[in-house]
Short mmCIF file of C-alpha atoms in Angstrom, two decimals:
data_model
loop_
_atom_site.label_atom_id
_atom_site.label_comp_id
_atom_site.label_asym_id
_atom_site.label_seq_id
_atom_site.Cartn_x
_atom_site.Cartn_y
_atom_site.Cartn_z
CA MET A 15 -92.78 -60.75 -29.37
CA LYS A 16 -91.09 -60.26 -32.77
CA LYS A 17 -88.75 -63.12 -33.79
CA PHE A 18 -85.84 -62.28 -36.01
CA ASP A 19 -83.46 -64.59 -37.79
CA ILE A 20 -80.41 -62.63 -36.94
CA ALA A 21 -79.89 -60.14 -34.16
CA VAL A 22 -76.61 -58.06 -34.55
CA ILE A 23 -75.40 -56.21 -31.39
CA GLY A 24 -73.04 -53.38 -32.73
CA GLY A 25 -73.79 -51.25 -35.62
CA GLY A 26 -70.25 -50.25 -36.38
CA MET A 27 -68.35 -51.28 -39.67
CA VAL A 28 -68.37 -54.96 -39.12
CA GLY A 29 -71.79 -55.13 -37.40
CA ALA A 30 -73.47 -53.25 -40.16
CA ALA A 31 -71.77 -55.35 -42.83
CA VAL A 32 -73.02 -58.60 -41.32
CA ALA A 33 -76.32 -57.09 -40.81
CA VAL A 34 -76.54 -56.01 -44.68
CA GLY A 35 -75.13 -59.34 -45.68
CA PHE A 36 -77.85 -61.44 -43.87
CA ALA A 37 -80.56 -59.00 -44.95
CA LYS A 38 -79.38 -59.57 -48.74
CA GLN A 39 -79.94 -63.32 -48.06
CA GLY A 40 -83.50 -62.58 -47.22
CA LYS A 41 -83.14 -63.07 -43.39
CA GLU A 42 -84.91 -60.81 -41.05
CA VAL A 43 -82.35 -58.74 -39.13
CA LEU A 44 -82.32 -56.79 -35.89
CA VAL A 45 -79.37 -54.42 -35.28
CA VAL A 46 -78.82 -52.83 -31.72
CA GLU A 47 -76.48 -49.99 -31.55
CA HIS A 48 -76.05 -47.37 -28.83
CA HIS A 49 -74.57 -44.45 -30.94
CA GLN A 50 -75.91 -43.31 -34.36
CA PRO A 51 -72.71 -42.07 -36.54
CA GLU A 52 -72.68 -38.45 -36.99
CA ALA A 53 -73.85 -37.64 -40.60
CA TYR A 54 -71.17 -36.72 -43.24
CA ASP A 55 -70.35 -32.78 -43.79
CA SER A 56 -67.43 -32.02 -46.10
CA ASN A 57 -66.67 -29.05 -43.82
CA GLN A 58 -65.79 -31.33 -40.88
CA PRO A 59 -62.19 -32.15 -39.81
CA MET A 60 -61.15 -35.62 -40.63
CA ASP A 61 -61.81 -38.02 -37.93
CA LEU A 62 -58.75 -39.53 -35.93
CA ARG A 63 -59.90 -43.24 -36.61
CA VAL A 64 -59.09 -44.36 -39.99
CA SER A 65 -58.55 -47.77 -41.70
CA ALA A 66 -56.54 -48.99 -44.55
CA ILE A 67 -59.40 -50.70 -46.64
CA SER A 68 -57.69 -53.48 -48.76
CA GLN A 69 -58.91 -54.04 -52.22
CA SER A 70 -60.38 -57.32 -51.37
CA SER A 71 -62.48 -55.53 -48.62
CA VAL A 72 -63.73 -52.88 -51.27
CA ASN A 73 -64.68 -55.79 -53.55
CA PHE A 74 -66.83 -57.02 -50.59
CA LEU A 75 -68.19 -53.61 -49.88
CA GLU A 76 -69.22 -53.27 -53.39
CA GLU A 77 -71.05 -56.52 -53.21
CA LEU A 78 -72.98 -55.24 -50.29
CA GLY A 79 -74.02 -52.09 -52.13
CA ALA A 80 -71.98 -49.68 -49.95
CA TRP A 81 -68.90 -48.65 -51.77
CA ASN A 82 -70.40 -46.09 -53.93
CA ALA A 83 -71.69 -44.13 -51.05
CA ILE A 84 -68.37 -44.51 -49.05
CA GLU A 85 -66.35 -43.44 -52.04
CA SER A 86 -68.46 -40.19 -52.50
CA THR A 87 -67.46 -38.87 -49.17
CA ARG A 88 -63.75 -38.77 -48.21
CA VAL A 89 -61.29 -41.53 -49.43
CA CYS A 90 -57.65 -41.79 -50.48
CA PRO A 91 -56.31 -44.35 -52.80
CA TYR A 92 -52.83 -45.43 -52.11
CA LYS A 93 -50.64 -47.28 -54.77
CA ARG A 94 -47.61 -47.64 -53.09
CA LEU A 95 -46.46 -49.27 -49.61
CA GLU A 96 -42.89 -49.09 -48.42
CA THR A 97 -41.21 -50.26 -45.05
CA TRP A 98 -37.87 -50.20 -43.66
CA ASP A 99 -35.59 -50.25 -40.49
CA MET A 100 -32.20 -48.72 -42.21
CA PRO A 101 -33.25 -46.29 -45.11
CA GLU A 102 -31.06 -48.13 -47.71
CA CYS A 103 -33.07 -51.56 -46.94
CA ARG A 104 -36.32 -50.99 -48.08
CA THR A 105 -39.03 -53.35 -49.24
CA ARG A 106 -41.47 -51.42 -51.66
CA PHE A 107 -44.84 -52.73 -52.95
CA HIS A 108 -46.65 -51.09 -55.92
CA SER A 109 -49.98 -51.83 -57.16
CA ASP A 110 -48.68 -52.31 -60.77
CA GLU A 111 -47.08 -55.51 -59.39
CA LEU A 112 -50.65 -57.04 -59.20
CA ASN A 113 -51.99 -55.25 -62.03
CA LEU A 114 -54.41 -53.29 -59.74
CA GLU A 115 -55.31 -49.66 -60.06
CA GLN A 116 -54.53 -49.20 -56.06
CA LEU A 117 -53.54 -51.40 -53.33
CA GLY A 118 -56.61 -49.89 -51.35
CA PHE A 119 -57.99 -46.96 -49.64
CA ILE A 120 -57.39 -44.87 -46.51
CA VAL A 121 -60.93 -44.08 -45.25
CA GLU A 122 -62.22 -42.67 -42.01
CA ASN A 123 -64.09 -45.54 -39.93
CA ARG A 124 -67.10 -43.34 -40.00
CA MET A 125 -67.35 -43.07 -43.48
CA VAL A 126 -67.43 -46.83 -44.10
CA GLN A 127 -70.16 -47.05 -41.19
CA LEU A 128 -72.29 -44.40 -42.88
CA GLY A 129 -72.13 -46.17 -46.37
CA LEU A 130 -73.50 -49.25 -44.74
CA TRP A 131 -76.02 -47.62 -42.68
CA ASP A 132 -77.20 -45.94 -46.07
CA VAL A 133 -77.74 -49.48 -47.29
CA MET A 134 -79.37 -50.68 -43.90
CA ALA A 135 -81.83 -47.95 -44.36
CA ARG A 136 -83.03 -49.14 -47.71
CA LEU A 137 -83.54 -52.81 -46.60
CA SER A 138 -87.06 -53.31 -45.07
CA ASN A 139 -86.08 -56.66 -43.45
CA ILE A 140 -83.50 -54.91 -41.14
CA THR A 141 -84.86 -53.35 -37.80
CA LEU A 142 -82.35 -50.77 -36.50
CA LYS A 143 -82.68 -50.06 -32.69
CA TYR A 144 -80.79 -46.94 -31.25
CA PRO A 145 -79.84 -45.65 -29.02
CA ASP A 146 -80.09 -48.78 -27.17
CA THR A 147 -77.88 -51.56 -25.73
CA LEU A 148 -78.05 -55.25 -24.88
CA GLU A 149 -78.70 -56.24 -21.11
CA ALA A 150 -79.30 -60.01 -21.20
CA ILE A 151 -79.38 -63.06 -23.43
CA GLU A 152 -81.55 -66.17 -22.35
CA ASP A 153 -80.97 -69.30 -24.17
CA ASN A 154 -83.71 -71.42 -25.54
CA LEU A 155 -83.56 -74.59 -27.57
CA ASP A 156 -83.58 -72.95 -30.94
CA SER A 157 -83.80 -69.17 -30.22
CA ARG A 158 -82.31 -66.58 -27.93
CA LEU A 159 -84.42 -64.21 -25.85
CA LEU A 160 -82.66 -60.65 -25.88
CA ARG A 161 -83.32 -58.04 -23.34
CA LEU A 162 -82.38 -54.53 -24.32
CA ALA A 163 -81.63 -51.45 -21.80
CA SER A 164 -84.92 -49.90 -23.30
CA GLY A 165 -86.86 -52.74 -21.64
CA GLU A 166 -87.86 -54.41 -25.14
CA GLU A 167 -87.41 -57.91 -25.90
CA TYR A 168 -86.84 -59.73 -29.00
CA GLN A 169 -86.01 -63.38 -30.14
CA ALA A 170 -83.54 -64.37 -32.71
CA THR A 171 -82.10 -67.51 -33.82
CA TRP A 172 -78.58 -66.19 -33.97
CA VAL A 173 -77.10 -63.26 -31.91
CA ILE A 174 -73.98 -62.06 -33.66
CA GLY A 175 -71.69 -60.27 -31.40
CA ALA A 176 -70.13 -57.24 -33.41
CA ASP A 177 -69.67 -55.26 -30.10
CA GLY A 178 -65.87 -54.73 -30.30
CA ALA A 179 -63.07 -55.73 -28.10
CA ASN A 180 -65.06 -55.52 -24.66
CA SER A 181 -67.79 -57.55 -26.23
CA LYS A 182 -71.11 -57.96 -24.03
CA VAL A 183 -72.21 -60.88 -26.17
CA ARG A 184 -69.04 -62.58 -25.69
CA ASP A 185 -69.22 -62.02 -21.73
CA ILE A 186 -72.92 -63.29 -21.55
CA ALA A 187 -72.01 -66.28 -23.80
CA GLN A 188 -69.15 -67.03 -21.31
CA ILE A 189 -66.51 -67.45 -24.14
CA GLY A 190 -63.03 -66.98 -22.60
CA VAL A 191 -60.35 -64.80 -24.31
CA THR A 192 -56.42 -65.25 -24.53
CA ALA A 193 -55.12 -61.78 -23.96
CA TRP A 194 -52.09 -59.69 -23.27
CA ASP A 195 -50.93 -56.12 -23.17
CA TYR A 196 -48.02 -54.93 -25.46
CA ARG A 197 -46.90 -52.41 -23.23
CA GLN A 198 -47.16 -49.83 -25.76
CA HIS A 199 -49.53 -47.00 -26.80
CA CYS A 200 -50.32 -45.84 -30.30
CA MET A 201 -50.74 -42.32 -30.95
CA LEU A 202 -52.78 -41.13 -33.90
CA VAL A 203 -52.10 -37.45 -35.24
CA ASN A 204 -53.94 -35.84 -38.03
CA VAL A 205 -51.77 -33.48 -39.90
CA ALA A 206 -51.52 -31.03 -42.68
CA THR A 207 -48.38 -31.44 -44.87
CA ASP A 208 -46.63 -29.27 -47.40
CA LYS A 209 -47.28 -31.89 -50.12
CA PRO A 210 -50.25 -32.37 -52.39
CA GLN A 211 -52.38 -35.67 -51.91
CA GLN A 212 -50.10 -38.61 -51.76
CA ASP A 213 -50.41 -42.24 -52.90
CA ILE A 214 -47.90 -43.78 -50.72
CA THR A 215 -48.17 -45.01 -46.95
CA TRP A 216 -44.81 -46.02 -45.32
CA GLN A 217 -43.51 -47.31 -41.99
CA GLN A 218 -40.07 -46.91 -40.35
CA PHE A 219 -39.35 -49.41 -37.71
CA THR A 220 -37.47 -48.04 -34.59
CA PRO A 221 -36.29 -49.52 -31.39
CA SER A 222 -38.97 -47.82 -29.51
CA GLY A 223 -41.78 -48.88 -32.17
CA PRO A 224 -42.88 -48.14 -35.61
CA ARG A 225 -43.70 -44.79 -37.02
CA SER A 226 -45.90 -44.68 -39.97
CA PHE A 227 -47.64 -42.33 -42.46
CA LEU A 228 -51.09 -42.83 -43.84
CA PRO A 229 -52.17 -40.47 -46.71
CA LEU A 230 -55.65 -38.60 -46.50
CA PRO A 231 -57.51 -36.66 -48.66
CA GLY A 232 -56.02 -33.30 -49.88
CA HIS A 233 -52.62 -32.31 -48.41
CA GLN A 234 -53.46 -34.34 -45.25
CA GLY A 235 -52.36 -37.27 -43.61
CA SER A 236 -52.57 -39.51 -40.42
CA VAL A 237 -49.26 -40.09 -38.51
CA VAL A 238 -48.78 -42.95 -36.30
CA TRP A 239 -46.32 -43.04 -33.54
CA TYR A 240 -45.90 -46.28 -31.46
CA ASP A 241 -44.23 -45.91 -28.25
CA SER A 242 -44.00 -46.40 -24.25
CA PRO A 243 -47.24 -45.28 -22.30
CA GLN A 244 -44.89 -42.67 -20.87
CA LYS A 245 -43.58 -41.37 -23.93
CA ILE A 246 -47.16 -40.94 -25.61
CA ARG A 247 -48.59 -39.24 -22.52
CA SER A 248 -45.58 -36.69 -22.69
CA LEU A 249 -46.20 -36.28 -26.37
CA LEU A 250 -50.02 -35.67 -25.93
CA ALA A 251 -49.26 -33.22 -23.10
CA MET A 252 -47.43 -31.05 -25.82
CA ASN A 253 -49.42 -28.02 -27.56
CA HIS A 254 -49.95 -28.69 -31.36
CA THR A 255 -46.95 -26.41 -32.29
CA GLN A 256 -44.38 -28.49 -29.91
CA LEU A 257 -46.04 -31.68 -31.00
CA ALA A 258 -45.36 -30.94 -34.89
CA THR A 259 -41.74 -29.94 -34.38
CA THR A 260 -41.15 -33.07 -32.30
CA ILE A 261 -42.62 -35.39 -34.97
CA MET A 262 -40.73 -33.54 -37.77
CA ASP A 263 -37.54 -34.03 -35.74
CA GLU A 264 -38.34 -37.90 -35.07
CA PHE A 265 -39.88 -39.06 -38.24
CA PRO A 266 -38.30 -39.73 -41.35
CA ALA A 267 -37.61 -36.75 -43.83
CA GLU A 268 -40.28 -38.36 -46.27
CA LEU A 269 -42.87 -36.71 -43.85
CA GLY A 270 -41.86 -33.18 -44.96
CA LYS A 271 -43.16 -30.15 -43.00
CA ILE A 272 -46.48 -30.41 -41.01
CA THR A 273 -48.74 -28.89 -38.79
CA VAL A 274 -50.85 -30.74 -36.22
CA GLU A 275 -54.67 -30.85 -36.44
CA GLN A 276 -55.49 -33.03 -33.59
CA ALA A 277 -54.18 -36.10 -31.83
CA GLY A 278 -55.28 -39.01 -29.66
CA ALA A 279 -53.92 -42.42 -28.36
CA PHE A 280 -54.71 -45.97 -27.23
CA PRO A 281 -53.23 -48.90 -25.62
CA LEU A 282 -52.06 -51.75 -27.68
CA THR A 283 -53.50 -55.15 -26.53
CA ARG A 284 -54.10 -58.60 -28.05
CA ARG A 285 -57.17 -60.63 -27.51
CA HIS A 286 -58.21 -63.97 -29.15
CA ALA A 287 -61.59 -65.64 -28.18
CA GLN A 288 -61.27 -69.10 -27.31
CA CYS A 289 -64.06 -70.20 -29.58
CA TYR A 290 -66.19 -68.11 -32.06
CA HIS A 291 -69.47 -69.33 -31.08
CA GLN A 292 -71.48 -70.70 -28.11
CA LYS A 293 -75.44 -71.58 -27.95
CA GLY A 294 -76.18 -69.51 -30.97
CA CYS A 295 -74.07 -66.36 -30.03
CA VAL A 296 -71.42 -65.86 -32.63
CA LEU A 297 -68.37 -63.38 -32.61
CA VAL A 298 -67.06 -61.27 -35.46
CA GLY A 299 -64.60 -58.60 -35.99
CA ASP A 300 -62.81 -57.14 -32.81
CA ALA A 301 -65.36 -59.03 -30.68
CA ALA A 302 -63.44 -62.18 -31.83
CA HIS A 303 -59.92 -61.18 -32.01
CA THR A 304 -57.76 -57.84 -31.89
CA ILE A 305 -54.60 -57.54 -33.61
CA ASN A 306 -51.45 -55.28 -33.50
CA PRO A 307 -52.48 -52.48 -35.93
CA LEU A 308 -48.77 -52.72 -37.40
CA ALA A 309 -50.27 -53.74 -40.80
CA GLY A 310 -53.46 -52.12 -40.73
CA GLN A 311 -55.34 -55.49 -41.12
CA GLY A 312 -57.96 -54.97 -38.35
CA VAL A 313 -61.21 -54.15 -40.03
CA ASN A 314 -60.16 -56.17 -43.20
CA LEU A 315 -59.98 -59.31 -40.87
CA GLY A 316 -63.54 -58.49 -39.73
CA PHE A 317 -64.88 -58.14 -43.05
CA LYS A 318 -63.16 -61.74 -43.83
CA ASP A 319 -65.03 -62.99 -40.84
CA VAL A 320 -68.49 -61.51 -42.13
CA LYS A 321 -67.80 -62.96 -45.59
CA ALA A 322 -66.85 -66.22 -44.45
CA LEU A 323 -70.05 -66.41 -42.17
CA LEU A 324 -72.32 -65.33 -44.79
CA GLU A 325 -71.02 -68.09 -47.08
CA GLN A 326 -71.22 -70.97 -44.47
CA SER A 327 -74.85 -69.99 -43.62
CA ASP A 328 -75.82 -69.48 -47.17
CA SER A 329 -74.82 -72.94 -47.86
CA LEU A 330 -75.66 -74.63 -44.71
CA GLY A 331 -78.48 -72.50 -43.01
CA LEU A 332 -78.45 -71.25 -39.63
CA THR A 333 -77.00 -74.34 -38.17
CA LYS A 334 -74.26 -75.44 -35.81
CA GLN A 335 -72.52 -76.94 -38.59
CA ALA A 336 -72.14 -73.56 -40.34
CA LEU A 337 -70.82 -72.10 -37.22
CA GLU A 338 -68.21 -74.87 -36.86
CA GLN A 339 -67.21 -74.27 -40.38
CA TYR A 340 -67.11 -70.68 -39.86
CA GLN A 341 -64.84 -70.94 -36.76
CA SER A 342 -62.64 -73.35 -38.39
CA ILE A 343 -61.91 -71.14 -41.27
CA ARG A 344 -61.64 -68.02 -39.64
CA LYS A 345 -59.93 -68.71 -36.23
CA ARG A 346 -56.91 -70.35 -37.90
CA ASP A 347 -56.35 -67.44 -40.20
CA ASN A 348 -56.94 -64.83 -37.66
CA LEU A 349 -54.38 -66.60 -35.35
CA LEU A 350 -51.94 -66.77 -38.12
CA MET A 351 -51.99 -63.14 -38.81
CA GLN A 352 -51.80 -62.25 -34.94
CA THR A 353 -48.78 -64.53 -34.71
CA GLY A 354 -47.22 -63.19 -37.62
CA MET A 355 -47.58 -59.61 -36.68
CA ASP A 356 -46.32 -60.20 -33.20
CA VAL A 357 -43.03 -62.04 -34.54
CA PHE A 358 -42.64 -59.06 -36.94
CA TYR A 359 -43.15 -56.63 -34.18
CA LYS A 360 -40.70 -58.32 -31.67
CA VAL A 361 -38.01 -58.83 -34.40
CA PHE A 362 -38.09 -55.15 -35.36
CA LYS A 363 -37.78 -53.79 -31.82
CA ASP A 364 -34.81 -55.95 -30.89
CA THR A 365 -31.62 -53.99 -31.04
CA PHE A 366 -29.15 -56.95 -30.79
CA PRO A 367 -26.70 -56.14 -33.84
CA PRO A 368 -27.00 -59.79 -35.46
CA ILE A 369 -30.68 -59.44 -35.37
CA ALA A 370 -30.69 -56.08 -36.71
CA PHE A 371 -28.24 -57.04 -39.42
CA ALA A 372 -30.50 -60.10 -40.24
CA ARG A 373 -33.94 -58.14 -40.56
CA ASN A 374 -32.26 -55.63 -42.65
CA ALA A 375 -30.71 -58.25 -44.97
CA ALA A 376 -34.26 -59.85 -45.26
CA LEU A 377 -35.87 -56.52 -46.17
CA LYS A 378 -33.59 -55.96 -48.87
CA LEU A 379 -33.86 -59.53 -50.10
CA ALA A 380 -37.71 -59.37 -49.89
CA GLU A 381 -37.23 -56.14 -52.05
CA HIS A 382 -36.01 -58.47 -55.03
CA SER A 383 -37.92 -61.62 -54.24
CA GLY A 384 -40.15 -61.54 -57.35
CA PRO A 385 -43.08 -63.90 -57.17
CA ILE A 386 -42.62 -64.34 -53.17
CA LYS A 387 -43.04 -60.75 -52.81
CA GLN A 388 -46.20 -60.82 -54.95
CA GLN A 389 -47.73 -63.52 -52.82
CA VAL A 390 -46.97 -61.48 -49.78
CA LEU A 391 -48.79 -58.68 -51.16
CA ARG A 392 -51.58 -60.60 -52.50
CA TYR A 393 -52.14 -62.25 -48.80
CA ALA A 394 -52.06 -58.81 -47.12
CA LEU A 395 -54.68 -57.48 -49.57
CA GLY A 396 -56.95 -60.67 -49.13
CA LEU A 397 -56.70 -61.48 -52.77
#
């Protein structure tokens, strides 16, 4: 039976990143993934699932050797970010404030995954098993025995759960979660706009939920609409022409004229694992925490998890001490981001006039806050 230093369950963006990182440290790595990402073809329509990859995450992907492959597919840099409740009370951020070429890139999740899989394919100390899934983990004193659905068995010192919000690794390790439902759904709509490629992402707050725009390559964009489950279901029942008309009626004028390409939706939930490791099983990314997607921080937090885990294991080895340090660093930061987003979300949903006045005054004040505004931007970008 082959023994690995690291077994990664889940080969998505975060799982592939942790596999590449450990392989570059010289570890023997097993990756188990149930679905191979579809190869890139420039004629394919844009995927619905996109992420705002921060400059810090871009730097990390460059360290892993994946960014060039990602950038050669479809990415859209953005230099500006605006957020507002009332149009005259806006907070604007620009990459020039931090002397950056851009604040980040809007990228399809699959393109990030493919770039990392390209690196994995070139590393001889990564064994990739797909399509396959984890069935069981048996804990031994200094290693874990993994049984896969295919019937194959392997040993590993650490098992990394990068298998998403409904993590099987987390369940097998009996790690509890604190969770609740926001009672809202998020609709994603890929649109063609009447504008050339844009370099701005913006978000307007409304009593029913935020409405956002993310630029995509060419004249395309991703429209994000947060609302009640009933409202989102009614929107998805429309044909593309009706949906485009409704979006243009309900969204700010900045959107311009659009046609709908495709649409989908998902419920908003928050989860946070009560611990990040248990008996050699380690959680990263959505397996450890999910966050309100309000600020587009999801995968960036996952990459920060990976970076912290790699740094601790590099200095302390594959030890419990390294895992304790990893948990201490990341759990606190993830909880802070989750809580901050929840407060932000609740404040901007409140229609009570004094609160509405206060939040608009705060946005206007933030626009002219100088160093404080820069520090907020640095934190959001992970710099």
